[in-house]
XYZ file of C-alpha atoms in Angstrom:
606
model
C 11.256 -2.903 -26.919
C 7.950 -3.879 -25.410
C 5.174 -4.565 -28.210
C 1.802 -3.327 -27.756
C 0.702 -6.884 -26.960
C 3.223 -7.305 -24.015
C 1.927 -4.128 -22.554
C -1.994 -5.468 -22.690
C -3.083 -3.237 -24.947
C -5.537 -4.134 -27.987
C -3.464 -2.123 -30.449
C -1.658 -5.490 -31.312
C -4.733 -7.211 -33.121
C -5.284 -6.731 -36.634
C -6.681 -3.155 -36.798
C -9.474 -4.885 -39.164
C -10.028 -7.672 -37.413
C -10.390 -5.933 -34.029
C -12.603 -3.215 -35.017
C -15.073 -5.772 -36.303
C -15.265 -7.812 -33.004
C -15.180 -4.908 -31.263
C -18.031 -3.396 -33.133
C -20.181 -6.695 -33.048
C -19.157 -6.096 -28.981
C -20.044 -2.846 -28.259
C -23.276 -3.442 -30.293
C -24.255 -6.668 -27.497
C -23.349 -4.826 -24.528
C -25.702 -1.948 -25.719
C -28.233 -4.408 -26.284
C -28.059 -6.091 -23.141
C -27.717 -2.562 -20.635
C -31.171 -1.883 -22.953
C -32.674 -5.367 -21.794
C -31.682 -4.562 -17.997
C -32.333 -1.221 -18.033
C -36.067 -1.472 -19.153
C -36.161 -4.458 -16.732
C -34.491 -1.920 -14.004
C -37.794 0.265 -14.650
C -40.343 -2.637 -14.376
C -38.846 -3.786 -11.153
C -38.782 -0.234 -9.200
C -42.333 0.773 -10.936
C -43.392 -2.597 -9.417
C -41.405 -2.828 -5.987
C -40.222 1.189 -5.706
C -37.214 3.022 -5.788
C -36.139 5.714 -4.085
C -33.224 7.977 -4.315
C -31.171 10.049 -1.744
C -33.321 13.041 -2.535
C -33.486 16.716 -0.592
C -37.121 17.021 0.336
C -36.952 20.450 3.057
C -34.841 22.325 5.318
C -35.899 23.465 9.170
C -34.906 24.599 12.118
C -34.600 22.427 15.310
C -34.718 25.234 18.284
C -33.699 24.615 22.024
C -34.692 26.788 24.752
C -31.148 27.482 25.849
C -27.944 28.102 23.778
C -26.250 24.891 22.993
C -24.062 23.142 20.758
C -25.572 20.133 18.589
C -23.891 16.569 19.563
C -25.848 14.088 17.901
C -29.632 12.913 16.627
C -31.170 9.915 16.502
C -34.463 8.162 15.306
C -36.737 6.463 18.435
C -40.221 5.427 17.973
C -41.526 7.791 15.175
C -39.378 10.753 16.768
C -36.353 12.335 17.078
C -34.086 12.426 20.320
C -31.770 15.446 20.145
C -28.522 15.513 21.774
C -26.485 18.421 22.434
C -23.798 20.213 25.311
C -22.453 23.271 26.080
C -25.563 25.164 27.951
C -25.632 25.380 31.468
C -23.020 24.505 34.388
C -25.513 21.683 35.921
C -27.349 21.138 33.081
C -31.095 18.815 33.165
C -32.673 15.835 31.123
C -33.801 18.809 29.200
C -31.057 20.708 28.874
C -29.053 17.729 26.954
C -31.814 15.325 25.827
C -35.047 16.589 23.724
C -37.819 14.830 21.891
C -39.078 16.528 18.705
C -41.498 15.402 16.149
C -40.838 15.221 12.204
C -41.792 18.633 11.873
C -39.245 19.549 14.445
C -41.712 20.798 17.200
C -40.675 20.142 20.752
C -42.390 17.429 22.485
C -42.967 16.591 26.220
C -40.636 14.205 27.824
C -43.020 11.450 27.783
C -43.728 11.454 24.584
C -41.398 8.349 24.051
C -42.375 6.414 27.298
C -39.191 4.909 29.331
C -36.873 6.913 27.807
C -36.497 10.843 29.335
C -39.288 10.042 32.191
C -37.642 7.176 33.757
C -36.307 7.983 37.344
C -33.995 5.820 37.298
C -32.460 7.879 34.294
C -32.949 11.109 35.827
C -30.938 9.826 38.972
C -28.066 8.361 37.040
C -27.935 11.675 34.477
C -27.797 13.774 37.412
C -24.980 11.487 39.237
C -23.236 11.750 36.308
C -22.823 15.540 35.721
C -22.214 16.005 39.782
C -19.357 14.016 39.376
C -18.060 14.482 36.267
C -18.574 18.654 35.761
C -17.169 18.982 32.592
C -19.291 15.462 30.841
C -20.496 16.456 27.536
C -22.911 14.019 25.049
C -20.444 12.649 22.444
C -23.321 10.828 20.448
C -26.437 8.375 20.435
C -25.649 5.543 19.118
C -28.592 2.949 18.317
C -27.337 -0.715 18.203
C -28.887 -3.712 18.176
C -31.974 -2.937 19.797
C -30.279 -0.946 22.190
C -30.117 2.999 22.709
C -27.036 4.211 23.774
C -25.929 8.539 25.150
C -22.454 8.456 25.407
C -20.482 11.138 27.123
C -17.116 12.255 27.603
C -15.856 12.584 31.411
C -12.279 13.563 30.946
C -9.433 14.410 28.502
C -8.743 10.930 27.188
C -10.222 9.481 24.297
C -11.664 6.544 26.705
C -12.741 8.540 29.327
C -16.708 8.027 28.557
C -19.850 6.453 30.118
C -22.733 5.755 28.610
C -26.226 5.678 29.644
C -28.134 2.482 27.538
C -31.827 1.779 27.180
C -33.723 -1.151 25.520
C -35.849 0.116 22.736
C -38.867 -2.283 22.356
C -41.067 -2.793 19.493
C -44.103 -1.021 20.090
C -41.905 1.768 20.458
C -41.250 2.322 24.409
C -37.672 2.363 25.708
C -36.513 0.856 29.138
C -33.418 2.532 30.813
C -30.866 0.086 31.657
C -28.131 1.010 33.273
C -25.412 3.982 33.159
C -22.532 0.990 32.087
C -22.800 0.986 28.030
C -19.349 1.507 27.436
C -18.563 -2.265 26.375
C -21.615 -1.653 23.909
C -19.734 1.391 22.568
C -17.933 -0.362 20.290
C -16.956 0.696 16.458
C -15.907 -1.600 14.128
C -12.638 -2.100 12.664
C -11.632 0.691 10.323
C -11.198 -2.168 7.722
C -13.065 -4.798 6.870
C -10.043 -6.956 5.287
C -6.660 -8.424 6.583
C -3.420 -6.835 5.689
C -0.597 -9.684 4.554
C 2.889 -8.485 5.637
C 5.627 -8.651 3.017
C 8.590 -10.665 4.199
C 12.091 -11.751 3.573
C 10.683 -14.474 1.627
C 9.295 -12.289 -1.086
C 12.483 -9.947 -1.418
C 14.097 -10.278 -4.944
C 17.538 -9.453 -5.327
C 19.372 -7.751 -8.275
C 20.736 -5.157 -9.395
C 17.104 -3.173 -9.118
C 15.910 -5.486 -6.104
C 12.223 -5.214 -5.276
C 9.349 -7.081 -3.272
C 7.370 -9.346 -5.156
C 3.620 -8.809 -4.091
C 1.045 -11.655 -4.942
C 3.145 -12.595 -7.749
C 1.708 -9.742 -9.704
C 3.164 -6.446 -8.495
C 6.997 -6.123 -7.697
C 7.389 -3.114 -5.125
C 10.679 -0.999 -4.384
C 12.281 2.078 -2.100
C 15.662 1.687 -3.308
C 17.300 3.944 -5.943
C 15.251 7.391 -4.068
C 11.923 6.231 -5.517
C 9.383 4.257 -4.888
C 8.170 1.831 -7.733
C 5.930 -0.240 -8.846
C 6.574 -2.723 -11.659
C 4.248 -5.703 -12.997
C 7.224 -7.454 -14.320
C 9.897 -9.480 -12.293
C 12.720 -7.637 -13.995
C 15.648 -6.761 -11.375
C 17.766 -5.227 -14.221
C 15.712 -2.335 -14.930
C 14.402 0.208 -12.146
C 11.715 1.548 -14.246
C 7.951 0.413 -13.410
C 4.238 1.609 -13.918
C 4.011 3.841 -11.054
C 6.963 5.954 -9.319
C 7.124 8.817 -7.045
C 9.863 10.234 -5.082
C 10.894 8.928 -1.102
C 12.362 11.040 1.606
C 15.548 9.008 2.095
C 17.116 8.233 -0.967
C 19.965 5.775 0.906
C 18.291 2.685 2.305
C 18.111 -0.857 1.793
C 15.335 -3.517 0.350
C 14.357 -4.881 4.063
C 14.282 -0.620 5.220
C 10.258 -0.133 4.178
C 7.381 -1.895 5.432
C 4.874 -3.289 2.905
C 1.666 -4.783 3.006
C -0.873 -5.490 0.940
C -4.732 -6.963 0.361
C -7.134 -7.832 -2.532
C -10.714 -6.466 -3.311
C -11.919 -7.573 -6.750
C -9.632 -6.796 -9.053
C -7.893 -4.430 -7.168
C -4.599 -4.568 -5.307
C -4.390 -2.491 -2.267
C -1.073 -1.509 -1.042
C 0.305 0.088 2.079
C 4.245 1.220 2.068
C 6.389 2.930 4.811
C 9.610 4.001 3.259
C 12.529 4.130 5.557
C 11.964 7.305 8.183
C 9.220 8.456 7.112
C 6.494 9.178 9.441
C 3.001 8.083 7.059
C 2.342 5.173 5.224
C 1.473 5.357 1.468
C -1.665 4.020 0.233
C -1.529 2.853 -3.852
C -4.389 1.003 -5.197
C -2.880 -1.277 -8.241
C -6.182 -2.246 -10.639
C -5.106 -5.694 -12.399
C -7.837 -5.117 -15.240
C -6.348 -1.229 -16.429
C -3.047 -1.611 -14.780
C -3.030 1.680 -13.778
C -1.787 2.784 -9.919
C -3.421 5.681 -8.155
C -2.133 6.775 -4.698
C -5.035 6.997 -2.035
C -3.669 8.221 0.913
C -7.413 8.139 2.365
C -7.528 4.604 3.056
C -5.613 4.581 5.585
C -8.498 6.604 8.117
C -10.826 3.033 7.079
C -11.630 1.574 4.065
C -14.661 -0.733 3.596
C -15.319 -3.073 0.197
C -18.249 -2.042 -1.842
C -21.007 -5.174 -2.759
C -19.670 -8.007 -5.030
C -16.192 -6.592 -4.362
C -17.279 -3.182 -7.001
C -14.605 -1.105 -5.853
C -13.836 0.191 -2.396
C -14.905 3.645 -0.426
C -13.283 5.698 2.085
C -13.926 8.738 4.201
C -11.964 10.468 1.319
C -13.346 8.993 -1.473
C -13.897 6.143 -3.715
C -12.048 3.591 -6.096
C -14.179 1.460 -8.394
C -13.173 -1.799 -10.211
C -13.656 0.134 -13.713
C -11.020 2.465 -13.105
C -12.567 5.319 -11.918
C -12.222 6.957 -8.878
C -12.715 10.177 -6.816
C -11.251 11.961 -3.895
C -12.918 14.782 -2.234
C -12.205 18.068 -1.389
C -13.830 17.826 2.179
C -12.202 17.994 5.475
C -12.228 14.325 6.196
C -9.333 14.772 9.195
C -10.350 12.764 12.185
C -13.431 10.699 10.516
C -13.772 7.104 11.465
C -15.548 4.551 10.668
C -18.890 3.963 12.070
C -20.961 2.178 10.389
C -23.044 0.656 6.736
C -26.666 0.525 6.344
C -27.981 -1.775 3.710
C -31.420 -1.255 1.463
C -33.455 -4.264 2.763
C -32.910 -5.534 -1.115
C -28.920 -4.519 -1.649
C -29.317 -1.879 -4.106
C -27.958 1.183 -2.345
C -25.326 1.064 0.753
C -24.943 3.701 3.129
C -21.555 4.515 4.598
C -21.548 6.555 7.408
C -18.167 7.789 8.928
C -17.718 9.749 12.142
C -15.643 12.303 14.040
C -15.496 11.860 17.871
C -13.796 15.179 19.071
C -15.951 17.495 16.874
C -18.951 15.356 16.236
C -18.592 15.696 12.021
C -20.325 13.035 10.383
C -20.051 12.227 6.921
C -22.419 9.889 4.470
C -21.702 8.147 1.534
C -24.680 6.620 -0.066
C -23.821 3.837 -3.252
C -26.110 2.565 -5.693
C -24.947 -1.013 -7.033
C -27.000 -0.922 -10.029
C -25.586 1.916 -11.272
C -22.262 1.503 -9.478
C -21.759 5.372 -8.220
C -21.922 7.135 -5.069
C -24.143 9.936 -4.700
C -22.870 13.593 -3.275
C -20.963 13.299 0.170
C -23.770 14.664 2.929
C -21.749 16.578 5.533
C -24.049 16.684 8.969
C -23.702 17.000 12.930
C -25.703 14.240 13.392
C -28.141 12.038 11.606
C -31.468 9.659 12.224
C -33.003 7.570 9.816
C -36.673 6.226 10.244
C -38.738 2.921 9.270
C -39.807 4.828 5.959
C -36.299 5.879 4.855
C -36.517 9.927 5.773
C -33.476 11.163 6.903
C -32.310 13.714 8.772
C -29.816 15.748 9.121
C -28.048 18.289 11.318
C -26.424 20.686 9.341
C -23.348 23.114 10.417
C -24.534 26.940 10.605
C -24.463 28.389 6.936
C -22.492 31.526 9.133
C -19.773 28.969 10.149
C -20.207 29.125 13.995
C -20.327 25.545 13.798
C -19.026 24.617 17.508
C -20.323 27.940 18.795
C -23.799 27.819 20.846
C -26.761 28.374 19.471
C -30.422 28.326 19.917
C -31.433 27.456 15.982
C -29.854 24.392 14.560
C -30.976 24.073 10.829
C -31.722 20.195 9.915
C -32.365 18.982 6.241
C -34.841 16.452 5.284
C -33.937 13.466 2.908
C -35.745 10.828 1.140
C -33.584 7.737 1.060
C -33.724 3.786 0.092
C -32.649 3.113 3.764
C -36.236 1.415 5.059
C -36.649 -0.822 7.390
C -36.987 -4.797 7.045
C -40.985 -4.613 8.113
C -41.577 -1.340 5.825
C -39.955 -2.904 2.733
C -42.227 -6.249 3.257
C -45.583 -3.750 2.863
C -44.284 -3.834 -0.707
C -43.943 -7.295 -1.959
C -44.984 -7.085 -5.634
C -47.049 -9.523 -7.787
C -46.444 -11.444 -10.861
C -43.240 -12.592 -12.730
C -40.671 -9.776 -10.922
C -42.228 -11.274 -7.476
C -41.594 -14.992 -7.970
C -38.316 -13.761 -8.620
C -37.707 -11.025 -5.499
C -36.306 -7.801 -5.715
C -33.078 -8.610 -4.461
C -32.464 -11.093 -6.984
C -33.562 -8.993 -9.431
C -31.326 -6.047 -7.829
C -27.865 -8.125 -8.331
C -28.880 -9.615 -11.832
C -29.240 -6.361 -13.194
C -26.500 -4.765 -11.436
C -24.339 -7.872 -12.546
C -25.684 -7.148 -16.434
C -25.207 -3.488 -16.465
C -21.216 -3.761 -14.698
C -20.637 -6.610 -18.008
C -21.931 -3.513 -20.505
C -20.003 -0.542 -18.390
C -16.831 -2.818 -19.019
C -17.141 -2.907 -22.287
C -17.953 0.438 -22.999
C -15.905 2.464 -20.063
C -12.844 0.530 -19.353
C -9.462 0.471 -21.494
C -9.192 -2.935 -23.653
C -6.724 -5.101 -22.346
C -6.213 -9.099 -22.150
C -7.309 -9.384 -18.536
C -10.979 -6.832 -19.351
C -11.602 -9.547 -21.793
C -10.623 -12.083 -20.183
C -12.940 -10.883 -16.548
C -15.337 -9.971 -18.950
C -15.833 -13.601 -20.487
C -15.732 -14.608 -16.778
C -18.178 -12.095 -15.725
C -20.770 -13.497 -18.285
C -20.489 -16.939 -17.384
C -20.950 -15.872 -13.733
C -23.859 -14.146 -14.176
C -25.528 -16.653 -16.570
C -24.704 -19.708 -13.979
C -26.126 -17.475 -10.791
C -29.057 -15.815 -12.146
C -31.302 -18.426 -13.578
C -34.511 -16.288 -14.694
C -32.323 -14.417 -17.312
C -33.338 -16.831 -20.000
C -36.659 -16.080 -18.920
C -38.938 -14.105 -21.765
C -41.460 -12.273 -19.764
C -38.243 -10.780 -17.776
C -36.461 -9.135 -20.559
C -34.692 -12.690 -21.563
C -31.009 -11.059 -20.766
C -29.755 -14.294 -21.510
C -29.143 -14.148 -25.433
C -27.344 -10.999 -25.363
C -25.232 -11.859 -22.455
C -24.546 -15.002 -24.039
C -23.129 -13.016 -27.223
C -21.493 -10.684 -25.203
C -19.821 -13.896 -23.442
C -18.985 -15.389 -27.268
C -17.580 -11.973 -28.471
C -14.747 -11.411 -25.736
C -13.848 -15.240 -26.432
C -13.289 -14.641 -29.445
C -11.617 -11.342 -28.950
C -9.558 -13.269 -26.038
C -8.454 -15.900 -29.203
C -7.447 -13.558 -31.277
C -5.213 -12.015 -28.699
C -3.773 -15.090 -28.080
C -3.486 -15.925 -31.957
C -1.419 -12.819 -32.158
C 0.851 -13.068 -29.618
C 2.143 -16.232 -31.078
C 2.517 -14.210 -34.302
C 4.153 -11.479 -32.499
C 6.744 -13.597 -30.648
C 7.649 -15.185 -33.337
C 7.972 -12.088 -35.667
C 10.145 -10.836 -32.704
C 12.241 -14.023 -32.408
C 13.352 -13.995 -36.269
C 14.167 -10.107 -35.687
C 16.034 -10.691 -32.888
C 18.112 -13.416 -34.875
C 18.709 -11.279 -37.551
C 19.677 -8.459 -35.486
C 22.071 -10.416 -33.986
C 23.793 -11.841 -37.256
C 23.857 -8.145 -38.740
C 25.863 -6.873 -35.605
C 28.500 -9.874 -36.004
C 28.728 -9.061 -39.223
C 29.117 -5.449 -38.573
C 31.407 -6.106 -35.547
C 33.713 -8.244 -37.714
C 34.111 -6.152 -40.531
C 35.203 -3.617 -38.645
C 37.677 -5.261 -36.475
C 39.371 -6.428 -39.354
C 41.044 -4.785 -42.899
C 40.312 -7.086 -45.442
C 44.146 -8.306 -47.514
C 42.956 -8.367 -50.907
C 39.950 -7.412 -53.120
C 38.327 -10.262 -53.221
C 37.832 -10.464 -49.337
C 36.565 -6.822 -49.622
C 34.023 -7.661 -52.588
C 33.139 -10.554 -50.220
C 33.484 -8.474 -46.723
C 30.411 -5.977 -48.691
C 28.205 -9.362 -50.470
C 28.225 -10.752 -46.595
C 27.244 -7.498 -45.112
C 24.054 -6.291 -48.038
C 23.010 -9.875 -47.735
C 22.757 -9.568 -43.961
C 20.726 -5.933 -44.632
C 18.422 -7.826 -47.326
C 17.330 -10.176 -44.816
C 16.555 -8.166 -41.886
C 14.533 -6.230 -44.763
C 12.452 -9.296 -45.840
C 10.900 -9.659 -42.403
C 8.760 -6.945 -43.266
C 6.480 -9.112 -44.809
C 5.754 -11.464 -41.167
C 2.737 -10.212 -39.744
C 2.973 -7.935 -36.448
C 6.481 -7.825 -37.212
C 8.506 -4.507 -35.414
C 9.058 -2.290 -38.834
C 10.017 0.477 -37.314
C 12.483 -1.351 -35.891
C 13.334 -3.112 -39.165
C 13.970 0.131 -40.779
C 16.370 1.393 -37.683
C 18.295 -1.757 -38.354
C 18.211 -1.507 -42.114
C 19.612 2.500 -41.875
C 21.713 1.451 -39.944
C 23.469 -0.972 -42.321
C 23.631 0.979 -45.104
C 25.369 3.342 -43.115
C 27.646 1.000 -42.547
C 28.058 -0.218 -46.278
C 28.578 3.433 -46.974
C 31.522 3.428 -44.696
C 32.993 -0.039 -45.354
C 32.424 1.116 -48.890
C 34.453 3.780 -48.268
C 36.925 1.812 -47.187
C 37.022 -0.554 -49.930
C 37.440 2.167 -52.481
C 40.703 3.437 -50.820
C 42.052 -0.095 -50.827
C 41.370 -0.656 -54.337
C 42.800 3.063 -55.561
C 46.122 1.528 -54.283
C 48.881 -0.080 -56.964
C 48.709 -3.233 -55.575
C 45.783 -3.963 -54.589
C 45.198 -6.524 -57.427
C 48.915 -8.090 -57.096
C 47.718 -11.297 -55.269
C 44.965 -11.475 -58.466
C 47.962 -11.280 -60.676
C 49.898 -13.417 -59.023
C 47.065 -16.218 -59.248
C 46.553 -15.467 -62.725
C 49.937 -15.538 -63.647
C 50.369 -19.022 -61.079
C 47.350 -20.572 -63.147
């Protein structure tokens, strides 16, 4: 029977004990989020923060019918892509300027970019030849401009026209061969490690040993997942059915990765068509399947968690999926707040044109509301934009009013962020800085407030602290809050939280030892007794002294500390069940005529 020590949880330590460290704990962490918190306020009063806000709706109108393909930001304005009006479409036609307000402009309002005859020719080549080209997306990259179409049915039939976007805001048209520009990243931005014959463990309930943490198997019509290397039990921390119940150890493919503290794993039972996706967190212990990670998956800053298309999985347990039609989405790309507060992840789908945004804030580790859109462009201020799907649902029908949505966001650019430097203390240090210290301060207090208590939260919690204190060196700093003293007793509370743990576990194990012993010596007793009919009374006055002395003793380990009494009193019942029957016994024996003739015999001998 696993004790509540052997299972991580805190229920082990001395209720009294506990609750007092635990107490002086939560009392520190509140302490220090206050500290970081009012220092959070200084530093965006002083440097500015801004949130993914909704500032307006509009309407972005075209003179012809059309379906919306994609926007994009270019010097101050918007280029609008879209497809579907007529047979031999022009510049126009496909490509528009607006302004902010989402008036039309003239085609040379963005010089080099729509006026340039050498872009007219190649736009018109390109839809003589190709009659059913369409604009998949504009795609900005590196100081390049890209308009990407499709030219046939494959997925790689595409050319795209490029331009060089300068600073002074002018574009110069390249060339119509940007397709080895066009490239996404990798839907993953980690390595997955094969499991291989190496790490198969046989037994009778033979598994996969994963990192040496997690033990993985498909066998027995389940898959499981156990955090002990036990191959005589089948039973684990996570299990769920598999389609075919009759196959073999090497049958399913497994891999795995590691973000943080989590444990990402991807399993192929044997004929199955999908892989699964579990995500194993080694601070709760806890397994959640996230099938969503398998469209792309990116880590979240100082390894927080991970997001996906789908949803989200932080390194304090919690997690999210969405209810959003995220079929087809890939990857396209992160933006980063020029001082790593917020992250925007932006996913894309190439055969409807669906985008999808997912905007995280590392200070307060959450990510805001999914925005849904047909396009997006961000400026040097932050204001986004956003094509939005017809509230009728005709999305993918063509239209003449496309209704956009205005955002305020963190997102500004490198030279627009530098307008902003600060003065005083919070500027000798730099925003950034001050961004990761207090995000690192804040995660320390969320862990001790929001996770579940186990050994390993304490014991990345003691680490945490000395992390922070060792990489941050204006903590200890007065006129910035001086986070360092209650970080510092945060940092001496979990130690001594972690040494009471381990102060208890010694008890424990040896409180289970010394019942284990005198289990042991009851059942031989037991098991002898009854295997055997005592030949005269003194054997069965001895057979019942042997057997209540064996019950007395398993009932004195009471008084060890952490000592199993429940299981102390099963064992105890039990034996005086089996007094009552051996007792039984021993009074029939006795009732009989000669059951005292050896005693008379020795008597009458002496």
């Amino acid at each position: 029977m696993a004790t509540a020590l052997e299972t991580g949880s805190y229920d082990a330590v001395d209720s009294g004990t506990y609750e007092v460290l635990r107490d002086r704990l939560t009392a520190q962490a509140a302490e220090l989020a206050r500290g970081a918190e009012a220092l959070n306020a200084r530093r965006a009063e002083e440097f500015g923060a801004t949130r993914l806000d909704l500032t307006g709706t509009g309407l972005l109108r075209t003179e012809h019918p059309c379906v919306p393909g994609d926007v994009v930001a270019v010097g101050g304005h918007l280029l609008f892509g879209c497809h579907g009006g007529r047979p031999e479409p022009e510049v126009g036609d496909v490509l528009g300027l607006y302004d902010r307000e989402l008036n039309r402009l003239p085609e040379d309002a963005v010089p080099g970019l729509l006026d340039d005859p050498a872009f007219v020719r190649e736009f018109a080549a390109l839809h003589r030849y190709y009659r059913q080209a369409r604009l998949l997306r504009l795609h900005r990259i590196e100081g390049r401009l890209l308009a990407v179409f499709r030219t046939g049915e494959k997925a790689d039939d595409i050319r795209a026209l490029r331009w060089d976007l300068t600073d002074d805001g002018r574009a110069v048209f390249l060339d119509a061969r940007g397709e080895r520009d066009h490239v996404l990243p990798p839907a993953h931005d980690f390595e997955w490690t094969e499991a291989t014959r190496e790490d198969h463990v046989l037994g009778r309930h033979p598994h996969v040993r994963v990192r040496g943490e997690l033990y993985v198997s498909t066998v027995g019509g389940a898959l499981t997942v156990k955090t002990e290397d036990d191959t005589e039990t089948g039973e684990g921390i996570h299990s769920e059915p598999v389609d075919e119940p009759l196959q073999a150890l090497a049958d399913a493919d497994i891999a795995h990765t590691r973000v943080g503290a989590l444990i990402l794993l991807r399993i192929r039972p044997y004929k199955e068509d999908a892989d699964r996706y579990l995500v194993f967190n080694t601070l709760t212990r806890a397994v959640v399947r996230l099938d969503g990670i398998g469209q792309g998956c990116r880590r979240l800053p100082e390894d927080q968690g991970i997001v996906f298309a789908a949803g989200y999985c932080l390194a304090t347990g919690a997690y999210k999926t969405y209810e959003l039609d995220t079929s087809g989405l890939e990857f396209e790309r992160e933006v980063r707040s020029p001082y790593g507060e917020d992250v925007l992840y932006a996913f894309h789908a190439p055969a409807g044109g669906r985008g999808l945004l997912l905007s995280y804030n590392t200070i307060r580790e959450e990510v805001a509301t999914p925005l849904t859109c047909h396009g997006w462009a961000l400026f040097d201020d932050g204001a986004l934009l956003a094509l939005r799907a017809d509230p009728a649902g005709t999305a993918g029908e063509p239209a003449r009013v496309h209704p956009a949505q205005l955002w305020t966001s963190p997102y500004v650019s490198d030279t627009h962020a530098a307008a902003s430097a600060g003065t005083g203390p919070l500027a000798r240090v730099g925003n950034a800085d001050l961004v990761r210290g207090i995000s690192d301060c804040l995660s320390i207090s969320r862990a001790v407030a929001e996770t579940t208590p186990t050994v390993e939260v304490y014991e990345a919690l003691a680490a945490a602290c000395v992390r922070a204190a060792d990489t941050h060196h204006w903590l200890g700093e007065a006129d910035l809050g001086g986070l360092r003293t209650p970080l510092d007793a945060v940092r001496a509370t979990a130690e001594q939280v972690l040494a009471e743990f381990r102060t208890v576990q010694d008890l424990t194990r040896r409180a289970a030892d010394a019942l284990e012993e005198a289990a042991e010596r009851l059942a031989a007793v037991v098991r002898r007794l009854r295997g055997e009919a005592p030949r005269g009374a003194a054997a069965w006055v001895s057979g019942l002294t042997e057997l209540r002395q064996a019950q007395g003793h398993v009932l004195t380990l009471k008084e060890m500390r952490y000592a199993d009494t429940a299981r102390i009193d099963e064992l105890a019942a039990e034996a005086e069940a089996d007094l009552a029957t051996f007792g039984r016994r021993a009074v029939s024996f006795l009732a009989r005529e000669d059951a005292f003739a050896e005693h008379h015999r020795d008597v009458e001998r002496l």
